[in-house]
mmCIF file of C-alpha atoms in Angstrom:
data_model
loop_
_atom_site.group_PDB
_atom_site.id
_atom_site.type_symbol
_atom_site.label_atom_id
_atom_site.label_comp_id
_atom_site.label_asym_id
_atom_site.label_seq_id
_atom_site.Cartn_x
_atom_site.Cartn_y
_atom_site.Cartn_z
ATOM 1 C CA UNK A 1 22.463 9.199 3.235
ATOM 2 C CA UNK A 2 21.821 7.690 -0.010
ATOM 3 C CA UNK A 3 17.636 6.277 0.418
ATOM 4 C CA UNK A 4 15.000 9.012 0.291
ATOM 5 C CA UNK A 5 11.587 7.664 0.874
ATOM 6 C CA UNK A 6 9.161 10.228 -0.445
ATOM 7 C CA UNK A 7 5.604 10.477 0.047
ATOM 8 C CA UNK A 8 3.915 12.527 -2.466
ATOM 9 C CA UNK A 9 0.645 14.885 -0.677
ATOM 10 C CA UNK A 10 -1.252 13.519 -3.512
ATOM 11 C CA UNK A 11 -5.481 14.352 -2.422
ATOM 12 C CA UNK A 12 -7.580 10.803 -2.958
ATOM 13 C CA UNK A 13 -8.966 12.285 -6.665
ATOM 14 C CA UNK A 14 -5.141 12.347 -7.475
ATOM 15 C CA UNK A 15 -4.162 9.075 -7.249
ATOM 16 C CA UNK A 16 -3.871 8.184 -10.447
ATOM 17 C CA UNK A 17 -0.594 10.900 -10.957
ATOM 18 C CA UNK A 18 1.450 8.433 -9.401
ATOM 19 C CA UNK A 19 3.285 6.851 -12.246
ATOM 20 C CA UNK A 20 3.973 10.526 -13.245
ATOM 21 C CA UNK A 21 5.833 11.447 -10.327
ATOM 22 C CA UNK A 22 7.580 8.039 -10.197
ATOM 23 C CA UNK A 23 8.663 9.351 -13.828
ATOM 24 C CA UNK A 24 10.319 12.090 -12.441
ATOM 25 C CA UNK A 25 11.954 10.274 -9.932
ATOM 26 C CA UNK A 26 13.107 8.055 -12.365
ATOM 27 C CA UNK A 27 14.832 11.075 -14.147
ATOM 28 C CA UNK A 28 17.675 11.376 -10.839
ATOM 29 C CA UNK A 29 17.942 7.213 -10.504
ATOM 30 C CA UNK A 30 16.444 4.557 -12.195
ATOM 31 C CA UNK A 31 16.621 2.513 -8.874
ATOM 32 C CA UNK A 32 12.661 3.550 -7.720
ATOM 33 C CA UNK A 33 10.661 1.655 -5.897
ATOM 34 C CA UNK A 34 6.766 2.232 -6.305
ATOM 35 C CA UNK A 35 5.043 2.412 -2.391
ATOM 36 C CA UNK A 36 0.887 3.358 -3.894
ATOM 37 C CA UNK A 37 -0.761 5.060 -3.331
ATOM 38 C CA UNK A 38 1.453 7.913 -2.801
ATOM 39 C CA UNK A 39 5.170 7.252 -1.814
ATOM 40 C CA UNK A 40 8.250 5.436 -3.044
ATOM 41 C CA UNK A 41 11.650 4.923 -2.125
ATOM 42 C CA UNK A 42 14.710 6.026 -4.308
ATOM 43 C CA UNK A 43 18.172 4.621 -4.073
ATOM 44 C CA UNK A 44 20.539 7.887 -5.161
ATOM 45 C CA UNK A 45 24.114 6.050 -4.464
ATOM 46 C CA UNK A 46 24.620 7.132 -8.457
ATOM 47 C CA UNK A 47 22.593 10.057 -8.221
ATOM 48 C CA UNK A 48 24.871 12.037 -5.827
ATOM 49 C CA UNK A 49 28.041 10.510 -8.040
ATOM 50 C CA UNK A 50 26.463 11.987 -11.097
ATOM 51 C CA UNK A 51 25.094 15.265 -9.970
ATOM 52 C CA UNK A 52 27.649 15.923 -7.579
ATOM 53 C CA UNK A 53 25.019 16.676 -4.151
ATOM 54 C CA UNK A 54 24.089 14.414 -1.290
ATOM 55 C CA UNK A 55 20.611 13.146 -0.817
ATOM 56 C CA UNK A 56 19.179 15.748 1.166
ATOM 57 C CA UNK A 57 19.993 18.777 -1.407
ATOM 58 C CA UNK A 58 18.650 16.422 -4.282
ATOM 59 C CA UNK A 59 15.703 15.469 -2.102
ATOM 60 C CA UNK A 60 15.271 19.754 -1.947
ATOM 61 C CA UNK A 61 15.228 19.745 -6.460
ATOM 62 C CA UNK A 62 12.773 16.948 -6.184
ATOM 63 C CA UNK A 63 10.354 18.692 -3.924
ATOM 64 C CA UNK A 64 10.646 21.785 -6.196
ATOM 65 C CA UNK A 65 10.584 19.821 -9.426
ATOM 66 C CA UNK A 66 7.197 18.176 -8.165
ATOM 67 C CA UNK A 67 5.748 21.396 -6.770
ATOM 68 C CA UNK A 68 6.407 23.005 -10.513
ATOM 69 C CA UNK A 69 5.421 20.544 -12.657
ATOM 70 C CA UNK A 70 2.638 19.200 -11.154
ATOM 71 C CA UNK A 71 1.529 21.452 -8.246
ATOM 72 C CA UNK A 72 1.874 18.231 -6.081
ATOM 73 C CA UNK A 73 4.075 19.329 -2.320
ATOM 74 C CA UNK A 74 6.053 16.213 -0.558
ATOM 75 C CA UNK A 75 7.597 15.145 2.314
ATOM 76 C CA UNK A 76 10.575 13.027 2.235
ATOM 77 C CA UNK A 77 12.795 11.015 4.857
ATOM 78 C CA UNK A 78 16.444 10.315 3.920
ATOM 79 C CA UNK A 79 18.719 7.805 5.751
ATOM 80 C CA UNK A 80 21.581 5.183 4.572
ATOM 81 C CA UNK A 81 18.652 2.628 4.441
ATOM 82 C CA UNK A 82 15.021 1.795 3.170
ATOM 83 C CA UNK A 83 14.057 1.061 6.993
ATOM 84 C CA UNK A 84 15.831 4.033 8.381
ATOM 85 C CA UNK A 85 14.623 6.312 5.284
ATOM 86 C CA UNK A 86 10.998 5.864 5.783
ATOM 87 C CA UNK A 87 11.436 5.953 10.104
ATOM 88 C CA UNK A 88 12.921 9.060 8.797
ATOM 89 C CA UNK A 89 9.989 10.492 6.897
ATOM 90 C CA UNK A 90 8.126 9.824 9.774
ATOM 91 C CA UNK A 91 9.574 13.224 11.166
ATOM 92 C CA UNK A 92 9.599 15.017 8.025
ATOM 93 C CA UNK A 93 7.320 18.093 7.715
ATOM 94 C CA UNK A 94 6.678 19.695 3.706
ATOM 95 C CA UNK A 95 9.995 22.237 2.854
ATOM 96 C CA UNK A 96 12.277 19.812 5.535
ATOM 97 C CA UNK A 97 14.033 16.739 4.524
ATOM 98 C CA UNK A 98 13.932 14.578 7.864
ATOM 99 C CA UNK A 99 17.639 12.601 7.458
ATOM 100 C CA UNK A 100 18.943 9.798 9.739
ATOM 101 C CA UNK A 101 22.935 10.405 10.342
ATOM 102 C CA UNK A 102 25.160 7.482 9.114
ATOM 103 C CA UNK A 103 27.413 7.568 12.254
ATOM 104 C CA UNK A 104 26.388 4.338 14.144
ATOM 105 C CA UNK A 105 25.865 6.017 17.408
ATOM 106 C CA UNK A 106 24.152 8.587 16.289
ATOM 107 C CA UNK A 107 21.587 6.231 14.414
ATOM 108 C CA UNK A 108 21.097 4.333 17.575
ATOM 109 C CA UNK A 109 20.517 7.707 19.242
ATOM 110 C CA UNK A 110 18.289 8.751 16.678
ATOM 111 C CA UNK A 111 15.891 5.696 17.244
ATOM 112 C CA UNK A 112 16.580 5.375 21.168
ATOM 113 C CA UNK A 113 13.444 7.444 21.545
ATOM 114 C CA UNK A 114 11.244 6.855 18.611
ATOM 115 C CA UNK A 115 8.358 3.902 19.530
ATOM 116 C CA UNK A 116 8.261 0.631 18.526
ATOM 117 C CA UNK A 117 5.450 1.375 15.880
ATOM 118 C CA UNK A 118 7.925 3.735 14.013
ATOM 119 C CA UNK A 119 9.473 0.866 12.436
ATOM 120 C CA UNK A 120 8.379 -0.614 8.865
ATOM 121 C CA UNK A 121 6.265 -3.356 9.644
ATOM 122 C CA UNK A 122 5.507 -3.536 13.265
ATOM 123 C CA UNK A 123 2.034 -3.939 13.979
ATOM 124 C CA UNK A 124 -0.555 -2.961 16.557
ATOM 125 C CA UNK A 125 -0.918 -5.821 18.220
ATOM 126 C CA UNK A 126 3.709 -6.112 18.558
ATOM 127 C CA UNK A 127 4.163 -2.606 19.710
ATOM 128 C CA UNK A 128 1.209 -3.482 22.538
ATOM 129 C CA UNK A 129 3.085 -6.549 23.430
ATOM 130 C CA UNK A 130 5.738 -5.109 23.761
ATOM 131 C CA UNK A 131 4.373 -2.082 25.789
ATOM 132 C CA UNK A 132 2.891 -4.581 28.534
ATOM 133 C CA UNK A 133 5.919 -5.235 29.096
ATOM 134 C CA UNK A 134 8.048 -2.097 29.362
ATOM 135 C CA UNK A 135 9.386 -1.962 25.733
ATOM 136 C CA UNK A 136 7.842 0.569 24.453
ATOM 137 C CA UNK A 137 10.871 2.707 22.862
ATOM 138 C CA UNK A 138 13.312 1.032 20.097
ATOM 139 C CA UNK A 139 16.105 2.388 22.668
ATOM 140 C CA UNK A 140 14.458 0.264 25.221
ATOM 141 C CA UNK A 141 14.029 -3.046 22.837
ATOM 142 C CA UNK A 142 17.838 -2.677 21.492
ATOM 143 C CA UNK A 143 19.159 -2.732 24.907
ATOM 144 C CA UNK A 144 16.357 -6.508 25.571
ATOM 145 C CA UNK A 145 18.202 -9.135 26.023
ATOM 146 C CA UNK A 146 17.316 -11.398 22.250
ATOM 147 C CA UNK A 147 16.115 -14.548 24.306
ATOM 148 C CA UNK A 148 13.091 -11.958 26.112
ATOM 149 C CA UNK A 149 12.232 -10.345 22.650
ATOM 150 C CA UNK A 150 12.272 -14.155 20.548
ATOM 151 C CA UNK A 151 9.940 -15.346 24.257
ATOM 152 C CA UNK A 152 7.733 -12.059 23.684
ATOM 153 C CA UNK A 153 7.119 -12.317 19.531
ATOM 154 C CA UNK A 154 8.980 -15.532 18.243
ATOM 155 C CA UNK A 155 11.933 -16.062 17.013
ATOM 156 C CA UNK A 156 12.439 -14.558 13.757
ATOM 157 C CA UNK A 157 10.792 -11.957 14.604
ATOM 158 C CA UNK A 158 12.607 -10.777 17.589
ATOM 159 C CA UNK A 159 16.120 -11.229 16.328
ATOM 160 C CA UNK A 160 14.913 -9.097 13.467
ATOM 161 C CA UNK A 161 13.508 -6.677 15.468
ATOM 162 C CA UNK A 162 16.618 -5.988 17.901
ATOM 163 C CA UNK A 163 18.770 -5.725 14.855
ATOM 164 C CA UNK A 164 16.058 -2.911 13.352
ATOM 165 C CA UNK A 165 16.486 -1.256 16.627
ATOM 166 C CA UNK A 166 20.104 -1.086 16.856
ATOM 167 C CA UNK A 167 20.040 0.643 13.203
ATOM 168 C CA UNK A 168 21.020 -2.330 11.458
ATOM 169 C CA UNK A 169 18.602 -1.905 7.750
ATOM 170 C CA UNK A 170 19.138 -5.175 5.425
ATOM 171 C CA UNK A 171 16.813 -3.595 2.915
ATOM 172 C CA UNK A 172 17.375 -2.685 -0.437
ATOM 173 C CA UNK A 173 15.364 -0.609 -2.936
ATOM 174 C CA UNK A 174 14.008 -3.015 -5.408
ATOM 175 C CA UNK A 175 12.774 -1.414 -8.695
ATOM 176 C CA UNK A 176 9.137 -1.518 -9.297
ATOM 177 C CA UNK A 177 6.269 0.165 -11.403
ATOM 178 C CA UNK A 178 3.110 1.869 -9.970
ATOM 179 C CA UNK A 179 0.999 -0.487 -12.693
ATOM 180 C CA UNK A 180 1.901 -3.269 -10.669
ATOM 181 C CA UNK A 181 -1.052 -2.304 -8.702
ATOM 182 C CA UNK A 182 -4.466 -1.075 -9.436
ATOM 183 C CA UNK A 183 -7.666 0.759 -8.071
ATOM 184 C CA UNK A 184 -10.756 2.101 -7.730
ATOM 185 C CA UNK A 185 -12.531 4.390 -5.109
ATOM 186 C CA UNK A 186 -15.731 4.593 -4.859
ATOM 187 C CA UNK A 187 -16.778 8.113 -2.859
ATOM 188 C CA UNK A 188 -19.901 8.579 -1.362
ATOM 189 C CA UNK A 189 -22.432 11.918 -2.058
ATOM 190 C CA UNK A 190 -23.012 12.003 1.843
ATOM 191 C CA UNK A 191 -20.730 10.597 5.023
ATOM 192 C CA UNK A 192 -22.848 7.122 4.609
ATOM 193 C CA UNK A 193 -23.569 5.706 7.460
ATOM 194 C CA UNK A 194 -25.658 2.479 6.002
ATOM 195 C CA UNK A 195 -23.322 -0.818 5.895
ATOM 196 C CA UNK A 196 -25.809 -2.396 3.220
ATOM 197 C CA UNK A 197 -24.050 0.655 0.660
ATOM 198 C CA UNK A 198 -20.569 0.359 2.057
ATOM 199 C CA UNK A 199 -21.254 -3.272 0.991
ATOM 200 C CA UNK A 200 -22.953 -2.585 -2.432
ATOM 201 C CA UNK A 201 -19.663 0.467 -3.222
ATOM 202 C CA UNK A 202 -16.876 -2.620 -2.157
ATOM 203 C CA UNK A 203 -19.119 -5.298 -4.866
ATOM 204 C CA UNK A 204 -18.932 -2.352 -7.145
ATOM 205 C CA UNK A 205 -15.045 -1.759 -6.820
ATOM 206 C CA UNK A 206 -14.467 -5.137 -6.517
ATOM 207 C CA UNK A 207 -16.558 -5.988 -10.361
ATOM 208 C CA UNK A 208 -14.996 -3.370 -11.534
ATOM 209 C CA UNK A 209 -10.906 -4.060 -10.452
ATOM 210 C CA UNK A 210 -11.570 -8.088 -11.684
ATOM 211 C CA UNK A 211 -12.620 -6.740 -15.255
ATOM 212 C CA UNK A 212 -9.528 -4.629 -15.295
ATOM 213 C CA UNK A 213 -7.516 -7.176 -14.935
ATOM 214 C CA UNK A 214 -9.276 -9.481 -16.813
ATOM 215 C CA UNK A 215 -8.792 -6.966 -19.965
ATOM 216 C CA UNK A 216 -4.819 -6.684 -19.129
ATOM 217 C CA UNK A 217 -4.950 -10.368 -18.607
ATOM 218 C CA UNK A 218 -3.342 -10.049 -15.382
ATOM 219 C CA UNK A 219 -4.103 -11.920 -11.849
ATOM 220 C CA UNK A 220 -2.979 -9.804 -8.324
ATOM 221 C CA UNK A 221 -1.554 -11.801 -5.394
ATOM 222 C CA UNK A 222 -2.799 -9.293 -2.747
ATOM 223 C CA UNK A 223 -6.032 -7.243 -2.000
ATOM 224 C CA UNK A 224 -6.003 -3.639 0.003
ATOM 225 C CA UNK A 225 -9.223 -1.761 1.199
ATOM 226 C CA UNK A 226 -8.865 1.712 2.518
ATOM 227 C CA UNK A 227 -11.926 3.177 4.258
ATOM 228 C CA UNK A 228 -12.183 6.866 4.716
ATOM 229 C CA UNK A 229 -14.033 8.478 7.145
ATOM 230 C CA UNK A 230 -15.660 11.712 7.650
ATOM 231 C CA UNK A 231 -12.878 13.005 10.247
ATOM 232 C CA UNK A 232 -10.364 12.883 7.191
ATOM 233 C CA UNK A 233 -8.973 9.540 9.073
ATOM 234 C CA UNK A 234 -8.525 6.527 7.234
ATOM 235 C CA UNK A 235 -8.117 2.831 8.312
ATOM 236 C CA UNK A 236 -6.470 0.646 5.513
ATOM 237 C CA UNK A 237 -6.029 -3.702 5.462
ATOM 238 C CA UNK A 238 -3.974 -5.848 2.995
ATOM 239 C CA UNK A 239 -4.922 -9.474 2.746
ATOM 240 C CA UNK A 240 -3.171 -12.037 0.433
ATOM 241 C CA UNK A 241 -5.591 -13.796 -1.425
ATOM 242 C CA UNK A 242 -5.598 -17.928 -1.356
ATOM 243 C CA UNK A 243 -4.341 -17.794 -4.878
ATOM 244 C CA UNK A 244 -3.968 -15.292 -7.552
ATOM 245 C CA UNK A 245 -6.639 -14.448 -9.027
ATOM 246 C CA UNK A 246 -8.644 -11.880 -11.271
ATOM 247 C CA UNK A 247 -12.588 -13.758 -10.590
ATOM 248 C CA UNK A 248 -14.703 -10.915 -9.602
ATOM 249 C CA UNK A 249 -16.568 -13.294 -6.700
ATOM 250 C CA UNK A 250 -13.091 -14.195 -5.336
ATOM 251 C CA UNK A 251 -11.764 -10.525 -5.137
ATOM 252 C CA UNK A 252 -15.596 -9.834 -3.339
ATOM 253 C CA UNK A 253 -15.319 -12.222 -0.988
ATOM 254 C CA UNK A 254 -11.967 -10.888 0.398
ATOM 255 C CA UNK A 255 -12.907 -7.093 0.103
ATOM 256 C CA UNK A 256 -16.685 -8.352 2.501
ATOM 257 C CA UNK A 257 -13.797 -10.196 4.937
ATOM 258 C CA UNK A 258 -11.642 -7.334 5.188
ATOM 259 C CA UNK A 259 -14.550 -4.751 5.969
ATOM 260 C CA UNK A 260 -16.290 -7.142 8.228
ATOM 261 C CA UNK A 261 -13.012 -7.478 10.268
ATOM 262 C CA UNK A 262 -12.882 -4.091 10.679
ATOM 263 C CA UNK A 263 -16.303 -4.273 13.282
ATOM 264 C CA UNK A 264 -17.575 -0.693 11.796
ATOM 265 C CA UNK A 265 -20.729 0.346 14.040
ATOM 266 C CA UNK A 266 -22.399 3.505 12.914
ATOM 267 C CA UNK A 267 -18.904 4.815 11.412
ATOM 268 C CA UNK A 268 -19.664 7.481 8.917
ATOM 269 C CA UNK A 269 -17.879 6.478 5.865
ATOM 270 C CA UNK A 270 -16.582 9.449 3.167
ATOM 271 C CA UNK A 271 -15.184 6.837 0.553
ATOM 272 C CA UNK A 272 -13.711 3.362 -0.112
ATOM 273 C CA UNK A 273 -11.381 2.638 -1.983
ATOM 274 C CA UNK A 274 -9.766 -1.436 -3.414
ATOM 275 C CA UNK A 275 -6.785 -2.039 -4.647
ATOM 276 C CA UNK A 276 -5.246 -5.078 -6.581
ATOM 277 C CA UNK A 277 -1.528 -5.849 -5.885
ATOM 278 C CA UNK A 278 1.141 -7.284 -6.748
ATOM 279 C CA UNK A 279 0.033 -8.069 -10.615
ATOM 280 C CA UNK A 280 1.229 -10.786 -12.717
ATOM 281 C CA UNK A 281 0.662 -12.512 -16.493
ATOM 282 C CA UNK A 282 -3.033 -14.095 -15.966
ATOM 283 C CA UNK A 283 -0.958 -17.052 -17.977
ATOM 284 C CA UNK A 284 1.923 -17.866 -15.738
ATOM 285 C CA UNK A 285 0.156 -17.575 -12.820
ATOM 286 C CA UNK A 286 -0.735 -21.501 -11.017
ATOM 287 C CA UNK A 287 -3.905 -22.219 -9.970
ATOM 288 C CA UNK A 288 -5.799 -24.814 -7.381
ATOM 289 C CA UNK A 289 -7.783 -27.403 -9.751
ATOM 290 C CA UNK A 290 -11.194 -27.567 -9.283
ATOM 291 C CA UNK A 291 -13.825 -30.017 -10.646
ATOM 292 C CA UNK A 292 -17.141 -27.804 -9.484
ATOM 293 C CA UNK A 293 -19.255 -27.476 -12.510
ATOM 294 C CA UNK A 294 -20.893 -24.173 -10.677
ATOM 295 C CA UNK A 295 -17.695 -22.391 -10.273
ATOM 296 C CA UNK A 296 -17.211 -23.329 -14.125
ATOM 297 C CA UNK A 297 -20.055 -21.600 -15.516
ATOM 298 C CA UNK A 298 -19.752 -18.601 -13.012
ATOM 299 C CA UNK A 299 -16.632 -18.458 -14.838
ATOM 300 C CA UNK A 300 -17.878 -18.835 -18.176
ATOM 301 C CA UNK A 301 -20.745 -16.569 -17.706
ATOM 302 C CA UNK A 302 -18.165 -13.670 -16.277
ATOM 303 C CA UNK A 303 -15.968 -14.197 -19.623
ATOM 304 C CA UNK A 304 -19.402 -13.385 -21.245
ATOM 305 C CA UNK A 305 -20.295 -10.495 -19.475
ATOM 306 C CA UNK A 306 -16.839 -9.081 -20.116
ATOM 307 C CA UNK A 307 -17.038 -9.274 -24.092
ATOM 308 C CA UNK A 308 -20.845 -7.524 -23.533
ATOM 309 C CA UNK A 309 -19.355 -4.888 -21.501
ATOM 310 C CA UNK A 310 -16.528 -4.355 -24.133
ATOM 311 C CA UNK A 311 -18.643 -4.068 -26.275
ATOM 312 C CA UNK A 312 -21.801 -1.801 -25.087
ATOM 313 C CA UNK A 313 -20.185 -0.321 -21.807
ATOM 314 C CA UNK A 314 -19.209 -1.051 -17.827
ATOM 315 C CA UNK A 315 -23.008 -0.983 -17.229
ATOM 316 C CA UNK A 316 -24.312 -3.401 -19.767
ATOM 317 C CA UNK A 317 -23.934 -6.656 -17.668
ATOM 318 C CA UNK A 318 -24.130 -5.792 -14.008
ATOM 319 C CA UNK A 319 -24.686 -7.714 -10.626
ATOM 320 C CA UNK A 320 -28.504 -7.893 -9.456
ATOM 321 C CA UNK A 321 -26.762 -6.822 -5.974
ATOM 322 C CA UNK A 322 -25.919 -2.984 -8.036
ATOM 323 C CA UNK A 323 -29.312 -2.480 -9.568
ATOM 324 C CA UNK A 324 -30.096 1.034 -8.923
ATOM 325 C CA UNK A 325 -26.355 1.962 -8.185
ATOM 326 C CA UNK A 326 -25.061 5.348 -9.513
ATOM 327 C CA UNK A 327 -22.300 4.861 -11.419
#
């Protein structure tokens, strides 16, 4: 095993201790891989060179590192890949490091029973596909014949998929930073049942994540919305926005799509919380011309309201939609 993927027990107000414990993962390998809001993946091929242990004894300093320097438990999956390391932590419990053999048959028997939503990246709507029609264990879609998995899900995607379930991981840990992302939550006093405030806290976090990367002059590619509801459950969607962008309207009309798709009725919301991903330089991002004169002076009235807010505070320039808001 040389992948750990790690997912830090980090409470919603703790967020923001991320890059921290990325820093200390940083001090075994500098190969890290940022997974916000509370995980990452580690490649320790030099690690266990250096330090002279395999993954899972490292994986047992970096739970007790984490617990004594920042009170913060963990649980953490290893396996010879990214895929098979996080199917891994999937069975991990805190104080047990959840490793995937490197034997081929013994990854394939590892997986046989494990269903088809254990895997990175497969979706509700695959796995119940796939369950109509029998294949409802990776054991059961390795042993598919390709040409019924490519019928059931398309091409691509079932050849990739049999060669996940027969243990084959093409992944590789690529190096990131938590600040590649940002975000806000916005909690509520009372389980809030009302959609008009969900509505009013996602134009709040949504004002608020386009001014910070306005001031870092940075644009994100992708926009996530976690909901969290009063059972401790939480429901989370990722869309990739049109273009990247940091316009407060834009990011507000994506984080209104994404809860609207979500078909809430009487849900009692605890918090929500936005997040702006995959960040880049405001100045080599490439944008879609456009010649309306209204989305021009939105535009130039926003870089106005930023210098004002600079200047005199967040709650100096406002939209009339927040009047009354608590901050």
């Amino acid at each position: 095993m040389t992948i750990l993927c790690v997912r830090f027990q980090l409470p919603p107000t703790r967020e923001a201790d991320l890059p921290r414990l990325l820093g200390m993962l940083e001090e075994f390998t500098p190969v890290v891989q940022a997974l916000p809001p509370d995980g990452a993946l580690a490649d320790l091929r030099g690690a266990e060179r250096y330090f002279g242990r395999d993954a899972v004894q490292l994986a047992s300093v970096i739970r007790v590192r984490s617990l004594a320097l920042y009170g913060v438990d963990c649980v953490i999956g290893a396996g010879p890949g990214p895929m098979l390391a996080r199917v891994a932590l999937g069975d991990a419990v805190p104080g047990v490091t959840s490793a995937v053999p490197e034997e081929r048959d013994a990854i394939a028997e590892f997986l046989a029973d494990k269903p088809v939503a254990a895997l990175p990246g497969i979706g509700t709507r695959t796995a119940r596909t796939l369950g109509d029609y029998g294949l409802d264990t990776l054991g059961l879609v390795a042993a598919a014949p390709l040409s019924t998995l490519q019928r059931l899900i398309g091409a691509k995607a079932g050849r990739e998929l049999r060669e996940k379930a027969n243990g084959v991981d093409r992944g590789r840990v690529v190096p990131n930073a938590v600040s590649r992302s940002l975000a806000t939550e916005r909690p509520f006093e009372r389980d809030e049942l009302d959609p008009d405030r969900h509505r009013r806290a996602l134009l709040s976090a949504a004002e608020e994540i386009g001014a910070r990367l306005r001031a870092l002059d940075k644009v994100c590619r992708t926009l996530t919305l976690t909901v969290r509801y009063a059972d401790r459950s939480a429901t989370t969607r990722s869309r990739t926005l049109t273009e990247p962008t940091a316009h407060s309207p834009a990011l507000t009309r994506t984080a209104y799509g994404m809860y609207e798709a979500l078909g809430l009725q009487r849900a009692r919301v605890r918090a929500i919380v936005l997040r702006a991903e995959g960040l880049d330089p405001a100045d080599q991002a490439s944008y879609q011309l456009t010649f309306d004169p209204v989305d021009e002076r939105v535009r130039r009235i926003e870089e106005v309201a930023d210098r004002a807010r600079a200047k005199f505070g967040p709650r100096a320039v406002m939209p009339g939609g927040l009047g009354g808001l608590a901050a």
